[in-house]
Amino acid sequence: MPVIIDGARIARELRARVAAEVAEFVAEHGWAPGLATVLVGEDPASEVYVRNKRRLAGEAGMKDLHRHLDASASTDDVADVIRVLAEDDAVSGILLQLPLPGSMSSASLIDLIPPGKDVDGLTTASAGRLARGAEGFRPCTPSGVMALIDSTGVELNGAVAVVVGRSELVGGPTARLLLDRNATVTIAHSHTRDLAAVTSRADVLVVAAGRAGLIGGEHVKPGAVVIDVGIARTPDGLVGDVRFEEVRRTAGWITPVPGGVGPMTIAMLLQNTLRAARLREHPDAGWAG
Ligand code: NAD
């Protein structure tokens, strides 16, 4: 039977470490890191995500600098809010919650976030820094995936890693982070022929396709590390992209859904926000702009 990777516990431990470091930061500098979550509209799932981010930031000793705009807000209204937050010294990190309502385009708004406050790691500048292997903020979900893989103790150097999904938010950056750790990386996506032939070579398999139950036993090499990023709401509750009960018979390590990658995303956001606050105290890190 595989080891079930307890993302909830690993995330809790990481948040406790961040909270202890925030307390030290406050004692040393006299101010607390501030997280500005920006929510536009009333999407119920986004409201839950933002509420959790704010609550856990508060529990870690950070300042909650949330901004809510209603669904009738224009792109210019959202841009104005982000520009003010970008200039505000109390704001260490800015997170624009996606998706935005209607036809509002997220890319130009995200790019108003200065690199040093981009705690979600999604600006073009941060993506470029990741692509070049330069210092910068990495997106939270891919960072969480890496932390879960590291928790297994499996050596990434030289390992065969397969990422299913090539989105800008998850699959793409995860593949890059695996490459930075010297894994031999393949990215599978919706045009991949014979998915099982590709994925069953993986020592480390990360699945971020957003297709519930896509991955079964035939897709997984015996003993592999399987990280399931997918989340789908079904009448039976949350499910991932991996058929857990089936794959657990083959895998060496596997993440559950819920309780795997999900909790890690917020823990990484808090870690990035603390780092952003430190950057303000040490602006010699020129890249943070
Ligand atoms: P996306 O829709 O932007 O990208 C999905 C990717 O999967 C695409 O690259 C597509 O080519 C690929 N794909 C789709 N069907 C496929 C198939 N049959 N075979 C192979 N590849 C296929 O989604 P995303 O934003 O990357 O999110 C992926 C999943 O991760 C979703 O379920 C999302 O809810 C979840 N997610 C979870 C967290 C978390 O914190 N746990 C965070 C972000 C996203």
mmCIF file of C-alpha atoms and ligand atoms in Angstrom:
data_model
loop_
_atom_site.group_PDB
_atom_site.id
_atom_site.type_symbol
_atom_site.label_atom_id
_atom_site.label_comp_id
_atom_site.label_asym_id
_atom_site.label_seq_id
_atom_site.Cartn_x
_atom_site.Cartn_y
_atom_site.Cartn_z
ATOM 1 C CA MET A 1 0.000 0.000 0.000
ATOM 2 C CA PRO A 2 1.304 3.465 -0.830
ATOM 3 C CA VAL A 3 2.144 6.249 1.526
ATOM 4 C CA ILE A 4 -0.688 8.772 1.472
ATOM 5 C CA ILE A 5 0.883 12.211 1.383
ATOM 6 C CA ASP A 6 -0.841 14.257 4.060
ATOM 7 C CA GLY A 7 -0.966 17.694 2.441
ATOM 8 C CA ALA A 8 -3.183 19.060 5.207
ATOM 9 C CA ARG A 9 -0.549 18.221 7.843
ATOM 10 C CA ILE A 10 2.407 19.425 5.758
ATOM 11 C CA ALA A 11 0.573 22.690 5.036
ATOM 12 C CA ARG A 12 -0.296 23.126 8.728
ATOM 13 C CA GLU A 13 3.358 22.676 9.693
ATOM 14 C CA LEU A 14 4.477 25.144 7.050
ATOM 15 C CA ARG A 15 1.897 27.723 8.191
ATOM 16 C CA ALA A 16 3.085 27.313 11.790
ATOM 17 C CA ARG A 17 6.677 27.947 10.645
ATOM 18 C CA VAL A 18 5.579 31.031 8.707
ATOM 19 C CA ALA A 19 3.615 32.290 11.741
ATOM 20 C CA ALA A 20 6.691 31.937 13.970
ATOM 21 C CA GLU A 21 8.802 33.816 11.424
ATOM 22 C CA VAL A 22 6.128 36.518 11.083
ATOM 23 C CA ALA A 23 6.242 37.018 14.869
ATOM 24 C CA GLU A 24 10.032 37.428 14.684
ATOM 25 C CA PHE A 25 9.645 39.830 11.757
ATOM 26 C CA VAL A 26 7.135 41.963 13.678
ATOM 27 C CA ALA A 27 9.383 42.019 16.753
ATOM 28 C CA GLU A 28 12.336 43.119 14.653
ATOM 29 C CA HIS A 29 10.698 45.627 12.303
ATOM 30 C CA GLY A 30 7.587 46.826 14.140
ATOM 31 C CA TRP A 31 5.133 46.093 11.322
ATOM 32 C CA ALA A 32 3.329 42.994 10.073
ATOM 33 C CA PRO A 33 3.363 41.695 6.500
ATOM 34 C CA GLY A 34 0.120 42.712 4.764
ATOM 35 C CA LEU A 35 -1.781 40.620 2.226
ATOM 36 C CA ALA A 36 -4.190 42.397 -0.133
ATOM 37 C CA THR A 37 -6.604 39.926 -1.695
ATOM 38 C CA VAL A 38 -8.680 41.522 -4.459
ATOM 39 C CA LEU A 39 -12.046 39.947 -5.214
ATOM 40 C CA VAL A 40 -14.260 41.185 -8.038
ATOM 41 C CA GLY A 41 -17.876 40.064 -8.088
ATOM 42 C CA GLU A 42 -19.680 37.349 -6.136
ATOM 43 C CA ASP A 43 -18.482 34.017 -7.523
ATOM 44 C CA PRO A 44 -19.253 31.630 -4.623
ATOM 45 C CA ALA A 45 -16.141 29.434 -5.088
ATOM 46 C CA SER A 46 -13.874 32.505 -5.281
ATOM 47 C CA GLU A 47 -15.507 33.899 -2.141
ATOM 48 C CA VAL A 48 -14.657 30.682 -0.270
ATOM 49 C CA TYR A 49 -11.050 30.687 -1.541
ATOM 50 C CA VAL A 50 -10.534 34.342 -0.606
ATOM 51 C CA ARG A 51 -12.123 33.869 2.819
ATOM 52 C CA ASN A 52 -9.740 30.995 3.536
ATOM 53 C CA LYS A 53 -6.708 32.968 2.364
ATOM 54 C CA ARG A 54 -7.672 35.920 4.571
ATOM 55 C CA ARG A 55 -8.390 33.734 7.595
ATOM 56 C CA LEU A 56 -5.122 31.812 7.378
ATOM 57 C CA ALA A 57 -3.116 34.996 6.702
ATOM 58 C CA GLY A 58 -4.661 36.434 9.869
ATOM 59 C CA GLU A 59 -3.830 33.294 11.852
ATOM 60 C CA ALA A 60 -0.220 33.629 10.672
ATOM 61 C CA GLY A 61 -0.108 37.166 12.130
ATOM 62 C CA MET A 62 -0.431 39.034 8.843
ATOM 63 C CA LYS A 63 -2.531 42.104 8.175
ATOM 64 C CA ASP A 64 -5.690 41.552 6.138
ATOM 65 C CA LEU A 65 -5.874 44.299 3.496
ATOM 66 C CA HIS A 66 -8.700 42.795 1.465
ATOM 67 C CA ARG A 67 -10.492 44.780 -1.266
ATOM 68 C CA HIS A 68 -13.862 43.781 -2.704
ATOM 69 C CA LEU A 69 -15.326 45.318 -5.854
ATOM 70 C CA ASP A 70 -18.785 44.414 -7.014
ATOM 71 C CA ALA A 71 -19.493 42.683 -10.301
ATOM 72 C CA SER A 72 -20.386 45.985 -12.004
ATOM 73 C CA ALA A 73 -16.812 47.284 -11.567
ATOM 74 C CA SER A 74 -15.006 48.163 -14.799
ATOM 75 C CA THR A 75 -11.514 47.039 -15.757
ATOM 76 C CA ASP A 76 -10.359 50.599 -14.981
ATOM 77 C CA ASP A 77 -11.886 50.399 -11.488
ATOM 78 C CA VAL A 78 -9.961 47.199 -10.769
ATOM 79 C CA ALA A 79 -6.791 48.684 -12.277
ATOM 80 C CA ASP A 80 -7.121 51.748 -10.009
ATOM 81 C CA VAL A 81 -7.410 49.555 -6.917
ATOM 82 C CA ILE A 82 -4.332 47.528 -7.891
ATOM 83 C CA ARG A 83 -2.308 50.693 -8.616
ATOM 84 C CA VAL A 84 -3.119 52.086 -5.164
ATOM 85 C CA LEU A 85 -2.145 48.781 -3.495
ATOM 86 C CA ALA A 86 1.058 48.701 -5.540
ATOM 87 C CA GLU A 87 2.089 52.068 -4.048
ATOM 88 C CA ASP A 88 0.985 51.323 -0.485
ATOM 89 C CA ASP A 89 3.896 50.383 1.810
ATOM 90 C CA ALA A 90 1.560 48.509 4.172
ATOM 91 C CA VAL A 91 0.800 46.062 1.347
ATOM 92 C CA SER A 92 3.453 43.351 1.075
ATOM 93 C CA GLY A 93 1.613 41.127 -1.375
ATOM 94 C CA ILE A 94 -1.270 41.508 -3.827
ATOM 95 C CA LEU A 95 -3.414 38.630 -5.039
ATOM 96 C CA LEU A 96 -6.059 39.148 -7.713
ATOM 97 C CA GLN A 97 -8.540 36.298 -7.322
ATOM 98 C CA LEU A 98 -9.357 34.540 -10.587
ATOM 99 C CA PRO A 99 -11.538 34.080 -12.537
ATOM 100 C CA LEU A 100 -12.695 37.671 -13.078
ATOM 101 C CA PRO A 101 -16.344 38.234 -13.977
ATOM 102 C CA GLY A 102 -17.624 38.507 -17.551
ATOM 103 C CA SER A 103 -15.157 39.391 -20.252
ATOM 104 C CA MET A 104 -12.705 41.230 -17.989
ATOM 105 C CA SER A 105 -9.205 40.244 -19.043
ATOM 106 C CA SER A 106 -6.989 39.148 -16.191
ATOM 107 C CA ALA A 107 -3.548 39.349 -17.880
ATOM 108 C CA SER A 108 -3.248 43.141 -18.112
ATOM 109 C CA LEU A 109 -4.589 43.593 -14.569
ATOM 110 C CA ILE A 110 -2.223 40.997 -13.088
ATOM 111 C CA ASP A 111 0.677 42.743 -14.788
ATOM 112 C CA LEU A 112 -0.050 45.907 -12.771
ATOM 113 C CA ILE A 113 1.233 44.040 -9.696
ATOM 114 C CA PRO A 114 4.903 44.936 -9.105
ATOM 115 C CA PRO A 115 7.250 41.909 -9.180
ATOM 116 C CA GLY A 116 8.115 42.385 -5.497
ATOM 117 C CA LYS A 117 4.435 42.122 -4.479
ATOM 118 C CA ASP A 118 3.491 39.321 -6.884
ATOM 119 C CA VAL A 119 2.891 36.707 -4.181
ATOM 120 C CA ASP A 120 0.763 34.596 -6.543
ATOM 121 C CA GLY A 121 3.682 34.494 -9.018
ATOM 122 C CA LEU A 122 1.442 35.014 -12.054
ATOM 123 C CA THR A 123 2.685 38.252 -13.627
ATOM 124 C CA THR A 124 4.508 38.158 -16.948
ATOM 125 C CA ALA A 125 7.614 39.365 -15.102
ATOM 126 C CA SER A 126 7.469 36.451 -12.636
ATOM 127 C CA ALA A 127 6.787 33.967 -15.443
ATOM 128 C CA GLY A 128 9.835 35.313 -17.292
ATOM 129 C CA ARG A 129 11.972 35.016 -14.169
ATOM 130 C CA LEU A 130 10.831 31.418 -13.737
ATOM 131 C CA ALA A 131 11.577 30.645 -17.402
ATOM 132 C CA ARG A 132 15.077 32.051 -16.990
ATOM 133 C CA GLY A 133 15.703 30.437 -13.627
ATOM 134 C CA ALA A 134 16.112 33.931 -12.107
ATOM 135 C CA GLU A 135 15.073 34.891 -8.587
ATOM 136 C CA GLY A 136 11.399 35.771 -8.228
ATOM 137 C CA PHE A 137 8.056 34.612 -6.899
ATOM 138 C CA ARG A 138 6.911 31.196 -8.072
ATOM 139 C CA PRO A 139 3.193 30.376 -8.495
ATOM 140 C CA CYS A 140 1.713 28.905 -5.317
ATOM 141 C CA THR A 141 0.150 25.646 -6.518
ATOM 142 C CA PRO A 142 3.286 24.460 -8.387
ATOM 143 C CA SER A 143 5.415 25.386 -5.350
ATOM 144 C CA GLY A 144 3.044 23.358 -3.190
ATOM 145 C CA VAL A 145 3.376 20.391 -5.561
ATOM 146 C CA MET A 146 7.169 20.562 -5.254
ATOM 147 C CA ALA A 147 6.969 20.644 -1.458
ATOM 148 C CA LEU A 148 4.770 17.541 -1.473
ATOM 149 C CA ILE A 149 7.169 15.693 -3.777
ATOM 150 C CA ASP A 150 10.067 16.693 -1.508
ATOM 151 C CA SER A 151 8.175 15.357 1.508
ATOM 152 C CA THR A 152 8.523 11.843 0.043
ATOM 153 C CA GLY A 153 12.321 12.006 -0.007
ATOM 154 C CA VAL A 154 12.317 10.733 -3.614
ATOM 155 C CA GLU A 155 15.323 12.032 -5.567
ATOM 156 C CA LEU A 156 14.265 14.283 -8.445
ATOM 157 C CA ASN A 157 17.709 14.550 -9.975
ATOM 158 C CA GLY A 158 17.579 12.338 -13.083
ATOM 159 C CA ALA A 159 14.054 11.055 -12.315
ATOM 160 C CA VAL A 160 11.480 10.763 -15.089
ATOM 161 C CA ALA A 161 8.731 13.294 -14.326
ATOM 162 C CA VAL A 162 5.506 13.650 -16.299
ATOM 163 C CA VAL A 163 3.122 16.572 -15.877
ATOM 164 C CA VAL A 164 -0.377 16.168 -17.303
ATOM 165 C CA GLY A 165 -1.612 19.679 -18.179
ATOM 166 C CA ARG A 166 0.217 22.697 -19.598
ATOM 167 C CA SER A 167 -1.694 25.665 -18.164
ATOM 168 C CA GLU A 168 0.065 28.903 -17.216
ATOM 169 C CA LEU A 169 -1.251 28.538 -13.680
ATOM 170 C CA VAL A 170 -0.309 24.947 -12.872
ATOM 171 C CA GLY A 171 1.073 22.514 -15.451
ATOM 172 C CA GLY A 172 3.530 24.824 -17.223
ATOM 173 C CA PRO A 173 5.267 26.245 -14.140
ATOM 174 C CA THR A 174 5.298 22.842 -12.411
ATOM 175 C CA ALA A 175 7.158 21.346 -15.379
ATOM 176 C CA ARG A 176 9.688 24.177 -15.212
ATOM 177 C CA LEU A 177 10.247 23.698 -11.461
ATOM 178 C CA LEU A 178 10.814 19.969 -12.025
ATOM 179 C CA LEU A 179 13.286 20.751 -14.794
ATOM 180 C CA ASP A 180 15.129 23.136 -12.455
ATOM 181 C CA ARG A 181 15.588 20.153 -10.145
ATOM 182 C CA ASN A 182 17.143 18.120 -12.978
ATOM 183 C CA ALA A 183 14.222 15.770 -13.593
ATOM 184 C CA THR A 184 13.700 14.557 -17.164
ATOM 185 C CA VAL A 185 10.368 16.226 -17.819
ATOM 186 C CA THR A 186 7.575 15.417 -20.260
ATOM 187 C CA ILE A 187 4.427 17.525 -20.497
ATOM 188 C CA ALA A 188 1.276 15.715 -21.612
ATOM 189 C CA HIS A 189 -1.840 17.642 -22.620
ATOM 190 C CA SER A 190 -5.164 17.270 -24.373
ATOM 191 C CA HIS A 191 -3.488 16.497 -27.741
ATOM 192 C CA THR A 192 -1.214 13.797 -26.338
ATOM 193 C CA ARG A 193 -1.659 10.432 -28.043
ATOM 194 C CA ASP A 194 -1.742 7.371 -25.786
ATOM 195 C CA LEU A 195 -1.597 9.154 -22.449
ATOM 196 C CA ALA A 196 -1.050 5.922 -20.526
ATOM 197 C CA ALA A 197 2.107 5.134 -22.542
ATOM 198 C CA VAL A 198 3.539 8.520 -21.529
ATOM 199 C CA THR A 199 2.454 8.643 -17.899
ATOM 200 C CA SER A 200 3.355 5.042 -17.072
ATOM 201 C CA ARG A 201 7.054 5.890 -17.556
ATOM 202 C CA ALA A 202 6.944 8.467 -14.772
ATOM 203 C CA ASP A 203 8.764 8.090 -11.464
ATOM 204 C CA VAL A 204 6.935 11.289 -10.518
ATOM 205 C CA LEU A 205 3.505 11.967 -12.029
ATOM 206 C CA VAL A 206 1.776 15.321 -11.510
ATOM 207 C CA VAL A 207 -1.784 15.477 -12.819
ATOM 208 C CA ALA A 208 -3.374 18.890 -13.446
ATOM 209 C CA ALA A 209 -5.873 18.320 -16.260
ATOM 210 C CA GLY A 210 -9.118 19.239 -14.539
ATOM 211 C CA ARG A 211 -10.711 15.981 -15.772
ATOM 212 C CA ALA A 212 -12.175 14.023 -12.882
ATOM 213 C CA GLY A 213 -10.976 10.427 -12.782
ATOM 214 C CA LEU A 214 -8.726 10.744 -15.864
ATOM 215 C CA ILE A 215 -5.871 8.728 -14.383
ATOM 216 C CA GLY A 216 -6.294 5.061 -13.467
ATOM 217 C CA GLY A 217 -4.022 2.165 -12.578
ATOM 218 C CA GLU A 218 -2.913 1.640 -16.183
ATOM 219 C CA HIS A 219 -1.442 5.167 -16.245
ATOM 220 C CA VAL A 220 0.868 4.697 -13.274
ATOM 221 C CA LYS A 221 4.260 3.041 -12.903
ATOM 222 C CA PRO A 222 4.465 0.798 -9.828
ATOM 223 C CA GLY A 223 6.002 2.710 -6.931
ATOM 224 C CA ALA A 224 5.602 6.171 -8.544
ATOM 225 C CA VAL A 225 4.900 9.422 -6.702
ATOM 226 C CA VAL A 226 1.447 10.597 -7.829
ATOM 227 C CA ILE A 227 0.410 14.195 -7.132
ATOM 228 C CA ASP A 228 -3.210 15.019 -7.979
ATOM 229 C CA VAL A 229 -3.846 18.738 -8.495
ATOM 230 C CA GLY A 230 -7.322 18.341 -9.995
ATOM 231 C CA ILE A 231 -10.395 19.452 -8.109
ATOM 232 C CA ALA A 232 -13.936 18.814 -9.270
ATOM 233 C CA ARG A 233 -17.133 19.221 -7.292
ATOM 234 C CA THR A 234 -19.454 16.227 -7.616
ATOM 235 C CA PRO A 235 -22.586 15.222 -5.720
ATOM 236 C CA ASP A 236 -20.290 12.901 -3.719
ATOM 237 C CA GLY A 237 -17.971 15.756 -2.753
ATOM 238 C CA LEU A 238 -14.593 16.891 -4.098
ATOM 239 C CA VAL A 239 -12.727 14.533 -6.399
ATOM 240 C CA GLY A 240 -9.407 14.743 -8.203
ATOM 241 C CA ASP A 241 -8.115 13.758 -11.637
ATOM 242 C CA VAL A 242 -6.791 10.474 -10.225
ATOM 243 C CA ARG A 243 -8.988 7.472 -9.409
ATOM 244 C CA PHE A 244 -7.615 7.256 -5.906
ATOM 245 C CA GLU A 245 -8.844 3.818 -4.844
ATOM 246 C CA GLU A 246 -7.545 2.256 -8.051
ATOM 247 C CA VAL A 247 -4.209 4.064 -8.268
ATOM 248 C CA ARG A 248 -3.326 3.539 -4.610
ATOM 249 C CA ARG A 249 -2.817 -0.149 -5.479
ATOM 250 C CA THR A 250 0.017 0.809 -7.865
ATOM 251 C CA ALA A 251 1.558 4.050 -6.596
ATOM 252 C CA GLY A 252 4.312 4.342 -4.005
ATOM 253 C CA TRP A 253 3.055 7.708 -2.773
ATOM 254 C CA ILE A 254 -0.234 9.449 -3.561
ATOM 255 C CA THR A 255 -2.016 12.669 -2.577
ATOM 256 C CA PRO A 256 -5.694 12.549 -1.596
ATOM 257 C CA VAL A 257 -8.346 15.028 -2.769
ATOM 258 C CA PRO A 258 -9.232 16.884 -0.663
ATOM 259 C CA GLY A 259 -6.310 17.193 1.751
ATOM 260 C CA GLY A 260 -3.434 16.993 -0.747
ATOM 261 C CA VAL A 261 -2.361 19.872 -2.965
ATOM 262 C CA GLY A 262 -5.230 22.231 -2.032
ATOM 263 C CA PRO A 263 -4.020 23.205 1.462
ATOM 264 C CA MET A 264 -0.455 23.671 0.179
ATOM 265 C CA THR A 265 -1.474 26.465 -2.198
ATOM 266 C CA ILE A 266 -2.447 28.818 0.644
ATOM 267 C CA ALA A 267 0.583 27.850 2.754
ATOM 268 C CA MET A 268 2.835 28.833 -0.170
ATOM 269 C CA LEU A 269 0.943 32.114 -0.573
ATOM 270 C CA LEU A 270 1.682 32.947 3.074
ATOM 271 C CA GLN A 271 5.337 32.016 2.653
ATOM 272 C CA ASN A 272 5.563 34.284 -0.404
ATOM 273 C CA THR A 273 3.877 37.154 1.470
ATOM 274 C CA LEU A 274 6.409 36.936 4.302
ATOM 275 C CA ARG A 275 9.185 36.909 1.724
ATOM 276 C CA ALA A 276 7.675 39.992 0.056
ATOM 277 C CA ALA A 277 7.680 41.816 3.406
ATOM 278 C CA ARG A 278 11.343 40.913 3.903
ATOM 279 C CA LEU A 279 12.125 42.299 0.450
ATOM 280 C CA ARG A 280 10.813 45.677 1.530
ATOM 281 C CA GLU A 281 13.244 45.643 4.463
ATOM 282 C CA HIS A 282 16.112 44.597 2.166
ATOM 283 C CA PRO A 283 15.451 46.404 -1.102
ATOM 284 C CA ASP A 284 18.976 45.544 -2.271
ATOM 285 C CA ALA A 285 17.215 42.638 -4.000
ATOM 286 C CA GLY A 286 17.050 44.740 -7.172
ATOM 287 C CA TRP A 287 14.720 42.412 -9.049
ATOM 288 C CA ALA A 288 11.784 43.193 -6.754
ATOM 289 C CA GLY A 289 11.465 46.621 -8.402
HETATM 290 P P1 NAD B 1 -6.707 24.345 -17.315
HETATM 291 O O1 NAD B 1 -8.066 23.962 -17.817
HETATM 292 O O2 NAD B 1 -6.223 25.725 -17.540
HETATM 293 O O3 NAD B 1 -5.633 23.365 -17.962
HETATM 294 C C1 NAD B 1 -5.869 21.996 -18.088
HETATM 295 C C2 NAD B 1 -4.741 21.350 -18.857
HETATM 296 O O4 NAD B 1 -4.977 19.943 -18.902
HETATM 297 C C3 NAD B 1 -4.604 21.827 -20.295
HETATM 298 O O5 NAD B 1 -3.250 22.087 -20.563
HETATM 299 C C4 NAD B 1 -5.103 20.642 -21.132
HETATM 300 O O6 NAD B 1 -4.372 20.502 -22.339
HETATM 301 C C5 NAD B 1 -4.848 19.471 -20.220
HETATM 302 N N1 NAD B 1 -5.833 18.398 -20.438
HETATM 303 C C6 NAD B 1 -7.171 18.520 -20.454
HETATM 304 N N2 NAD B 1 -7.747 17.325 -20.715
HETATM 305 C C7 NAD B 1 -6.755 16.436 -20.874
HETATM 306 C C8 NAD B 1 -6.696 15.059 -21.176
HETATM 307 N N3 NAD B 1 -7.820 14.346 -21.360
HETATM 308 N N4 NAD B 1 -5.490 14.474 -21.258
HETATM 309 C C9 NAD B 1 -4.356 15.170 -21.071
HETATM 310 N N5 NAD B 1 -4.342 16.503 -20.773
HETATM 311 C C10 NAD B 1 -5.526 17.121 -20.684
HETATM 312 O O7 NAD B 1 -6.715 23.978 -15.770
HETATM 313 P P2 NAD B 1 -5.695 24.439 -14.589
HETATM 314 O O8 NAD B 1 -6.005 25.829 -14.169
HETATM 315 O O9 NAD B 1 -4.302 24.057 -14.938
HETATM 316 O O10 NAD B 1 -6.218 23.478 -13.421
HETATM 317 C C11 NAD B 1 -6.129 22.068 -13.537
HETATM 318 C C12 NAD B 1 -6.866 21.436 -12.379
HETATM 319 O O11 NAD B 1 -6.224 21.813 -11.162
HETATM 320 C C13 NAD B 1 -8.317 21.870 -12.221
HETATM 321 O O12 NAD B 1 -9.070 20.767 -11.756
HETATM 322 C C14 NAD B 1 -8.262 22.935 -11.167
HETATM 323 O O13 NAD B 1 -9.482 23.043 -10.442
HETATM 324 C C15 NAD B 1 -7.171 22.394 -10.288
HETATM 325 N N6 NAD B 1 -6.466 23.406 -9.492
HETATM 326 C C16 NAD B 1 -6.232 23.110 -8.206
HETATM 327 C C17 NAD B 1 -5.525 23.997 -7.404
HETATM 328 C C18 NAD B 1 -5.261 23.636 -5.985
HETATM 329 O O14 NAD B 1 -4.904 24.493 -5.198
HETATM 330 N N7 NAD B 1 -5.393 22.380 -5.619
HETATM 331 C C19 NAD B 1 -5.084 25.206 -7.924
HETATM 332 C C20 NAD B 1 -5.307 25.470 -9.270
HETATM 333 C C21 NAD B 1 -6.002 24.556 -10.059
#
